[in-house]
Short mmCIF file of C-alpha atoms (C1' of nucleotides) in Angstrom, two decimals:
data_model
loop_
_atom_site.label_atom_id
_atom_site.label_comp_id
_atom_site.label_asym_id
_atom_site.label_seq_id
_atom_site.Cartn_x
_atom_site.Cartn_y
_atom_site.Cartn_z
CA UNK A 80 71.86 125.35 94.70
CA UNK A 81 75.56 125.84 94.92
CA UNK A 82 77.85 124.97 97.77
CA UNK A 83 78.22 128.50 99.12
CA UNK A 84 74.47 129.02 99.35
CA UNK A 85 74.29 128.69 103.12
CA UNK A 86 76.88 131.44 103.48
CA UNK A 87 75.20 133.76 101.01
CA UNK A 88 72.00 133.07 102.90
CA UNK A 89 73.72 134.24 106.05
CA UNK A 90 74.89 137.39 104.29
CA UNK A 91 71.40 138.24 103.17
CA UNK A 92 70.04 137.70 106.64
CA UNK A 93 72.61 140.12 107.98
CA UNK A 94 71.24 142.69 105.56
CA UNK A 95 74.07 142.60 103.03
CA UNK A 96 73.70 142.09 99.31
CA UNK A 97 74.71 138.94 97.56
CA UNK A 98 76.62 139.78 94.40
CA UNK A 99 78.29 137.53 91.83
CA UNK A 100 81.64 138.80 93.08
CA UNK A 101 80.94 137.77 96.64
CA UNK A 102 79.56 134.46 95.52
CA UNK A 103 82.63 133.60 93.48
CA UNK A 104 85.02 134.64 96.20
CA UNK A 105 83.15 132.64 98.82
CA UNK A 106 83.16 129.67 96.50
CA UNK A 107 86.91 129.91 96.08
CA UNK A 108 87.56 130.20 99.77
CA UNK A 109 85.32 127.26 100.49
CA UNK A 110 87.17 125.04 98.04
CA UNK A 111 90.65 126.11 99.01
CA UNK A 112 92.38 124.03 101.57
CA UNK A 113 94.32 126.44 103.67
CA UNK A 114 94.96 130.13 103.25
CA UNK A 115 94.89 132.14 100.09
CA UNK A 116 96.45 135.52 99.51
CA UNK A 117 94.36 138.24 97.90
CA UNK A 118 96.21 137.85 94.61
CA UNK A 119 95.66 134.10 94.60
CA UNK A 120 91.97 134.67 95.17
CA UNK A 121 91.99 137.28 92.45
CA UNK A 122 93.64 134.99 89.92
CA UNK A 123 91.15 132.21 90.59
CA UNK A 124 88.14 134.49 90.74
CA UNK A 125 88.98 136.14 87.46
CA UNK A 126 88.60 132.83 85.67
CA UNK A 127 84.92 132.71 86.54
CA UNK A 128 84.33 136.43 86.48
CA UNK A 129 86.60 138.08 83.93
CA UNK A 130 85.62 141.68 84.61
CA UNK A 131 86.47 141.44 88.30
CA UNK A 132 88.84 144.02 89.73
CA UNK A 133 91.56 143.25 92.21
CA UNK A 134 90.29 146.12 94.35
CA UNK A 135 87.03 144.30 94.75
CA UNK A 136 88.80 141.18 95.93
CA UNK A 137 90.59 143.14 98.61
CA UNK A 138 87.40 144.82 99.69
CA UNK A 139 85.38 141.64 99.65
CA UNK A 140 87.89 139.66 101.65
CA UNK A 141 88.03 142.36 104.27
CA UNK A 142 84.26 142.52 104.23
CA UNK A 143 83.99 138.79 104.84
CA UNK A 144 86.28 139.12 107.81
CA UNK A 145 84.15 141.93 109.24
CA UNK A 146 81.02 139.82 108.94
CA UNK A 147 82.81 136.89 110.50
CA UNK A 148 82.49 134.58 107.49
CA UNK A 149 86.22 134.48 106.86
CA UNK A 150 89.38 134.85 108.91
CA UNK A 151 92.50 136.77 108.07
CA UNK A 152 95.92 135.63 109.13
CA UNK A 153 98.94 137.87 109.10
CA UNK A 154 102.03 135.86 108.40
CA UNK A 155 105.38 136.45 110.07
CA UNK A 156 106.15 138.87 107.26
CA UNK A 157 102.89 140.74 107.56
CA UNK A 158 101.53 139.24 104.36
CA UNK A 159 97.86 138.55 104.45
CA UNK A 160 96.05 135.31 103.84
CA UNK A 161 92.39 134.57 104.13
CA UNK A 162 90.40 131.43 104.72
CA UNK A 163 87.07 130.13 105.80
CA UNK A 164 87.26 127.71 108.64
CA UNK A 165 84.65 126.28 110.90
CA UNK A 166 87.20 125.06 113.39
CA UNK A 167 88.81 128.16 114.73
CA UNK A 168 92.56 128.00 115.05
CA UNK A 169 95.83 129.92 115.12
CA UNK A 170 99.29 129.32 113.76
CA UNK A 171 102.77 128.88 115.08
CA UNK A 172 105.40 129.50 112.43
CA UNK A 173 109.09 128.70 112.57
CA UNK A 174 111.07 131.80 111.85
CA UNK A 175 113.91 129.81 110.37
CA UNK A 176 112.38 127.19 108.09
CA UNK A 177 108.83 128.45 107.83
CA UNK A 178 107.22 125.27 109.16
CA UNK A 179 103.67 125.94 110.24
CA UNK A 180 101.75 124.32 113.07
CA UNK A 181 98.06 124.76 113.70
CA UNK A 182 97.02 125.70 117.23
CA UNK A 183 93.38 124.92 118.02
CA UNK A 184 91.63 127.80 119.69
CA UNK A 185 90.78 125.79 122.79
CA UNK A 186 94.37 126.17 123.86
CA UNK A 187 93.76 129.91 124.17
CA UNK A 188 90.41 129.65 125.89
CA UNK A 189 91.66 130.27 129.38
CA UNK A 190 93.85 133.15 128.22
CA UNK A 191 90.86 134.73 126.47
CA UNK A 192 88.73 134.28 129.55
CA UNK A 193 91.29 135.94 131.76
CA UNK A 194 91.82 138.80 129.30
CA UNK A 195 88.09 139.38 129.09
CA UNK A 196 87.87 139.42 132.86
CA UNK A 197 90.74 141.85 133.35
CA UNK A 198 89.89 144.26 130.54
CA UNK A 199 86.08 144.15 130.27
CA UNK A 200 86.53 143.62 126.53
CA UNK A 201 84.60 141.01 124.65
CA UNK A 202 87.30 139.33 122.56
CA UNK A 203 86.79 138.57 118.90
CA UNK A 204 88.22 135.27 117.74
CA UNK A 205 90.70 136.65 115.30
CA UNK A 206 93.57 134.64 113.96
CA UNK A 207 96.84 134.91 115.83
CA UNK A 208 100.25 134.09 114.51
CA UNK A 209 102.85 132.99 117.00
CA UNK A 210 106.48 132.92 115.99
CA UNK A 211 109.24 130.68 117.18
CA UNK A 212 111.89 128.18 116.28
CA UNK A 213 110.94 124.59 115.66
CA UNK A 214 112.69 121.66 117.28
CA UNK A 215 115.12 121.18 114.36
CA UNK A 216 116.01 124.82 113.88
CA UNK A 217 116.79 125.70 117.47
CA UNK B 81 127.58 160.44 123.87
CA UNK B 82 124.05 160.36 122.61
CA UNK B 83 121.08 158.60 124.10
CA UNK B 84 121.02 155.69 121.68
CA UNK B 85 124.65 154.82 122.32
CA UNK B 86 123.95 151.76 124.41
CA UNK B 87 121.84 150.31 121.61
CA UNK B 88 124.40 151.06 118.92
CA UNK B 89 126.91 149.46 121.21
CA UNK B 90 124.77 146.35 121.27
CA UNK B 91 124.56 146.36 117.48
CA UNK B 92 128.31 146.52 117.14
CA UNK B 93 128.75 143.68 119.59
CA UNK B 94 126.39 141.57 117.52
CA UNK B 95 128.67 142.17 114.56
CA UNK B 96 126.51 144.70 112.72
CA UNK B 97 127.60 148.06 111.48
CA UNK B 98 126.50 151.30 113.06
CA UNK B 99 125.50 153.76 110.35
CA UNK B 100 124.11 157.28 110.59
CA UNK B 101 120.80 155.93 109.26
CA UNK B 102 120.52 153.34 112.01
CA UNK B 103 121.56 155.84 114.62
CA UNK B 104 118.91 158.36 113.58
CA UNK B 105 116.17 155.77 113.40
CA UNK B 106 117.04 154.35 116.78
CA UNK B 107 117.06 157.86 118.19
CA UNK B 108 113.58 158.50 116.82
CA UNK B 109 112.18 155.26 118.15
CA UNK B 110 113.67 155.91 121.55
CA UNK B 111 112.07 159.34 121.79
CA UNK B 112 108.69 158.35 120.46
CA UNK B 113 106.13 157.41 122.98
CA UNK B 114 104.21 154.57 121.45
CA UNK B 115 104.28 153.15 117.96
CA UNK B 116 105.40 154.83 114.79
CA UNK B 117 104.61 153.76 111.26
CA UNK B 118 107.44 153.51 108.73
CA UNK B 119 106.34 156.72 107.04
CA UNK B 120 106.22 158.57 110.33
CA UNK B 121 109.72 157.40 111.08
CA UNK B 122 110.76 158.38 107.59
CA UNK B 123 109.36 161.89 107.90
CA UNK B 124 111.13 162.46 111.20
CA UNK B 125 114.37 160.85 110.12
CA UNK B 126 114.59 162.90 106.96
CA UNK B 127 114.79 166.06 109.01
CA UNK B 128 118.11 164.98 110.47
CA UNK B 129 119.30 163.05 107.45
CA UNK B 130 117.99 164.64 104.26
CA UNK B 131 119.37 162.11 101.80
CA UNK B 132 117.68 159.18 103.53
CA UNK B 133 115.51 156.89 101.40
CA UNK B 134 112.20 155.46 102.54
CA UNK B 135 113.44 152.03 101.47
CA UNK B 136 116.19 152.29 104.02
CA UNK B 137 113.68 153.08 106.74
CA UNK B 138 111.69 149.97 105.92
CA UNK B 139 114.79 147.84 105.83
CA UNK B 140 116.21 149.29 109.00
CA UNK B 141 113.01 148.87 110.98
CA UNK B 142 112.76 145.26 109.90
CA UNK B 143 116.41 144.81 110.72
CA UNK B 144 115.92 146.17 114.22
CA UNK B 145 113.11 143.70 114.76
CA UNK B 146 115.30 140.83 113.62
CA UNK B 147 118.01 141.81 116.03
CA UNK B 148 115.47 142.19 118.80
CA UNK B 149 116.08 145.89 119.40
CA UNK B 150 112.60 146.89 118.25
CA UNK B 151 109.19 145.31 118.10
CA UNK B 152 106.68 145.39 115.28
CA UNK B 153 102.96 145.43 115.86
CA UNK B 154 100.41 144.68 113.20
CA UNK B 155 97.29 146.69 113.88
CA UNK B 156 93.77 145.43 113.33
CA UNK B 157 94.08 146.72 109.76
CA UNK B 158 97.40 145.05 109.12
CA UNK B 159 99.27 148.33 109.14
CA UNK B 160 102.65 148.14 110.65
CA UNK B 161 103.98 150.10 113.56
CA UNK B 162 107.31 149.85 115.31
CA UNK B 163 108.55 150.72 118.74
CA UNK B 164 111.29 150.10 121.22
CA UNK B 165 110.12 148.89 124.54
CA UNK B 166 111.91 147.27 127.40
CA UNK B 167 108.76 145.87 128.93
CA UNK B 168 107.42 143.34 126.50
CA UNK B 169 103.72 143.59 125.87
CA UNK B 170 100.83 143.00 123.47
CA UNK B 171 97.74 144.95 122.52
CA UNK B 172 94.01 144.53 122.70
CA UNK B 173 92.21 146.84 120.29
CA UNK B 174 88.51 147.63 120.17
CA UNK B 175 87.20 146.93 116.72
CA UNK B 176 84.55 149.61 117.06
CA UNK B 177 86.21 152.64 118.57
CA UNK B 178 89.86 151.73 118.24
CA UNK B 179 90.64 151.99 121.94
CA UNK B 180 93.90 150.26 122.71
CA UNK B 181 94.85 148.42 125.88
CA UNK B 182 98.29 147.15 126.71
CA UNK B 183 98.60 143.52 127.80
CA UNK B 184 101.80 142.75 129.70
CA UNK B 185 103.49 139.62 128.45
CA UNK B 186 103.29 137.87 131.81
CA UNK B 187 99.65 137.26 131.12
CA UNK B 188 100.70 135.01 128.25
CA UNK B 189 103.47 133.23 130.08
CA UNK B 190 101.52 130.11 130.87
CA UNK B 191 100.09 129.93 127.36
CA UNK B 192 103.58 130.21 125.91
CA UNK B 193 104.85 127.54 128.25
CA UNK B 194 102.09 125.15 127.25
CA UNK B 195 102.55 125.86 123.56
CA UNK B 196 106.26 125.23 123.85
CA UNK B 197 105.58 121.99 125.64
CA UNK B 198 103.06 120.72 123.11
CA UNK B 199 104.88 121.80 119.94
CA UNK B 200 108.58 121.55 120.83
CA UNK B 201 108.95 125.06 119.42
CA UNK B 202 110.89 127.74 121.22
CA UNK B 203 108.56 130.74 121.02
CA UNK B 204 109.81 134.16 120.07
CA UNK B 205 108.27 137.04 121.98
CA UNK B 206 106.63 138.74 119.06
CA UNK B 207 103.93 141.29 119.45
CA UNK B 208 100.37 140.00 119.32
CA UNK B 209 97.29 142.04 118.58
CA UNK B 210 94.05 140.82 120.09
CA UNK B 211 90.80 142.23 118.81
CA UNK B 212 87.55 142.73 120.62
CA UNK B 213 84.88 145.13 121.72
CA UNK B 214 85.45 147.34 124.70
CA UNK B 215 82.98 147.68 127.55
CA UNK B 216 81.28 150.74 126.02
CA UNK B 217 81.04 149.41 122.46
CA UNK B 218 79.56 146.01 123.21
"C1'" DA C 161 57.24 143.69 85.77
"C1'" DT C 162 58.97 148.31 87.04
"C1'" DC C 163 60.81 151.73 89.98
"C1'" DC C 164 63.76 153.41 94.02
"C1'" DT C 165 67.14 153.43 97.27
"C1'" DT C 166 71.62 152.84 98.42
"C1'" DA C 167 75.13 149.11 98.99
"C1'" DT C 168 78.72 147.49 95.89
"C1'" DT C 169 81.58 147.62 92.08
"C1'" DG C 170 84.76 149.45 88.59
"C1'" DC C 171 88.17 152.49 87.54
"C1'" DA C 172 91.96 155.55 88.31
"C1'" DA C 173 95.27 157.33 91.09
"C1'" DA C 174 97.82 157.22 95.22
"C1'" DA C 175 100.01 155.17 99.10
"C1'" DA C 176 102.51 151.38 101.26
"C1'" DC C 177 105.86 148.02 100.84
"C1'" DT C 178 109.47 144.98 98.38
"C1'" DT C 179 113.38 143.65 95.51
"C1'" DG C 180 117.72 143.71 92.74
"C1'" DC C 181 121.82 145.65 91.80
"C1'" DA C 182 125.61 148.88 91.63
"C1'" DA C 183 127.85 152.44 94.56
"C1'" DT C 184 129.18 153.67 99.15
"C1'" DA C 185 131.24 153.54 103.53
"C1'" DA C 186 131.87 150.76 108.32
"C1'" DG C 187 135.25 148.65 110.75
"C1'" DG C 188 139.03 145.41 110.93
"C1'" DA C 189 143.75 144.54 109.29
"C1'" DT C 190 148.34 146.51 107.72
"C1'" DA D 242 146.78 156.90 107.91
"C1'" DT D 243 145.58 153.69 104.16
"C1'" DC D 244 143.72 149.63 102.21
"C1'" DC D 245 140.25 145.68 101.95
"C1'" DT D 246 136.29 143.29 102.62
"C1'" DT D 247 131.64 143.14 102.54
"C1'" DA D 248 127.50 144.93 105.05
"C1'" DT D 249 124.54 148.63 104.07
"C1'" DT D 250 122.60 152.26 101.40
"C1'" DG D 251 120.66 154.67 97.36
"C1'" DC D 252 118.14 154.38 93.46
"C1'" DA D 253 114.80 152.62 90.25
"C1'" DA D 254 111.37 149.62 89.17
"C1'" DG D 255 107.92 146.51 90.66
"C1'" DT D 256 104.27 144.62 93.55
"C1'" DT D 257 100.77 145.01 96.95
"C1'" DT D 258 97.15 147.49 99.26
"C1'" DT D 259 94.15 151.59 99.99
"C1'" DT D 260 90.98 155.35 98.76
"C1'" DG D 261 87.55 158.48 96.39
"C1'" DC D 262 84.03 158.95 93.40
"C1'" DA D 263 80.85 158.08 89.71
"C1'" DA D 264 78.34 154.18 87.55
"C1'" DT D 265 75.99 149.91 88.37
"C1'" DA D 266 72.88 146.60 90.10
"C1'" DA D 267 70.63 144.04 94.55
"C1'" DG D 268 66.62 143.65 96.83
"C1'" DG D 269 62.56 145.78 98.77
"C1'" DA D 270 58.33 148.32 97.67
"C1'" DT D 271 54.58 149.38 94.19
#
DNA sequence: ATCCTTATTGCAAAAACTTGCAATAAGGAT
DNA sequence: ATCCTTATTGCAAGTTTTTGCAATAAGGAT
């Protein structure tokens, strides 16, 4: 009974298949603290699963986002990073020095509520990256 | 006196050089309604400037964002698109059908103010893409 | 345990994007 | 008008990400 078993369970219940590839990638994401880029995930995953293709990593990460098990963040540069997080949050990055601050989602709750009211959309809690200049760099 | 002259003027005042490449790309962005991807810009720009490299398009678009003359939007898929817009706004995209709604920045004003207060950052008005499900697709 | 269906993966090739460096050409100075 | 400085471009090579299709293997049914 490995540590990602509750997530694979969830996958199966949603009607998706649980493959070694998905298991390994989930495991990696669970043990990473913070974001990982697809190539970082690939490098780590290949250690446990030598035949793994980078393509599969890309597809799996995107798949996990679709199913809601992982979140994707697009950095200021548009580079991707993925993570699994129970506590939903966003980021504020300093454009000058790159310092990164975590913004808990509660701070956006009222915005989300008002957007949902005005647009009739049901918002998905996707990761948002705000950009700015930190106190020192201003 | 072409239509992008006020923008090239602004570039020069900021100390940057005005090149045929920048002029053409600005012209294209000004006449596009909505976003254009780098390759769309490239295809259009090459008609007026045959020797132009795609690299230059990428660099120029990013440059225009840095100087604040253009905005970049990262779609739900992470694909880039650029535009020039006087009225700053964001987007809400339906994950199912792709419908896109424009969110005027004023709706985020109070959020930005509270983020600036709590983090000491000075926020940059970068484009944000919200994701959700539209009324029909829910 | 075996078979069936079809979701997933591997593989290959393409598309999208980035980077380094030498050559070019803006724009200011003479 | 010409020269100088250096920002910007072209070019080539590299990295990252996407896509199509045939082969594989999960998971349900027998």
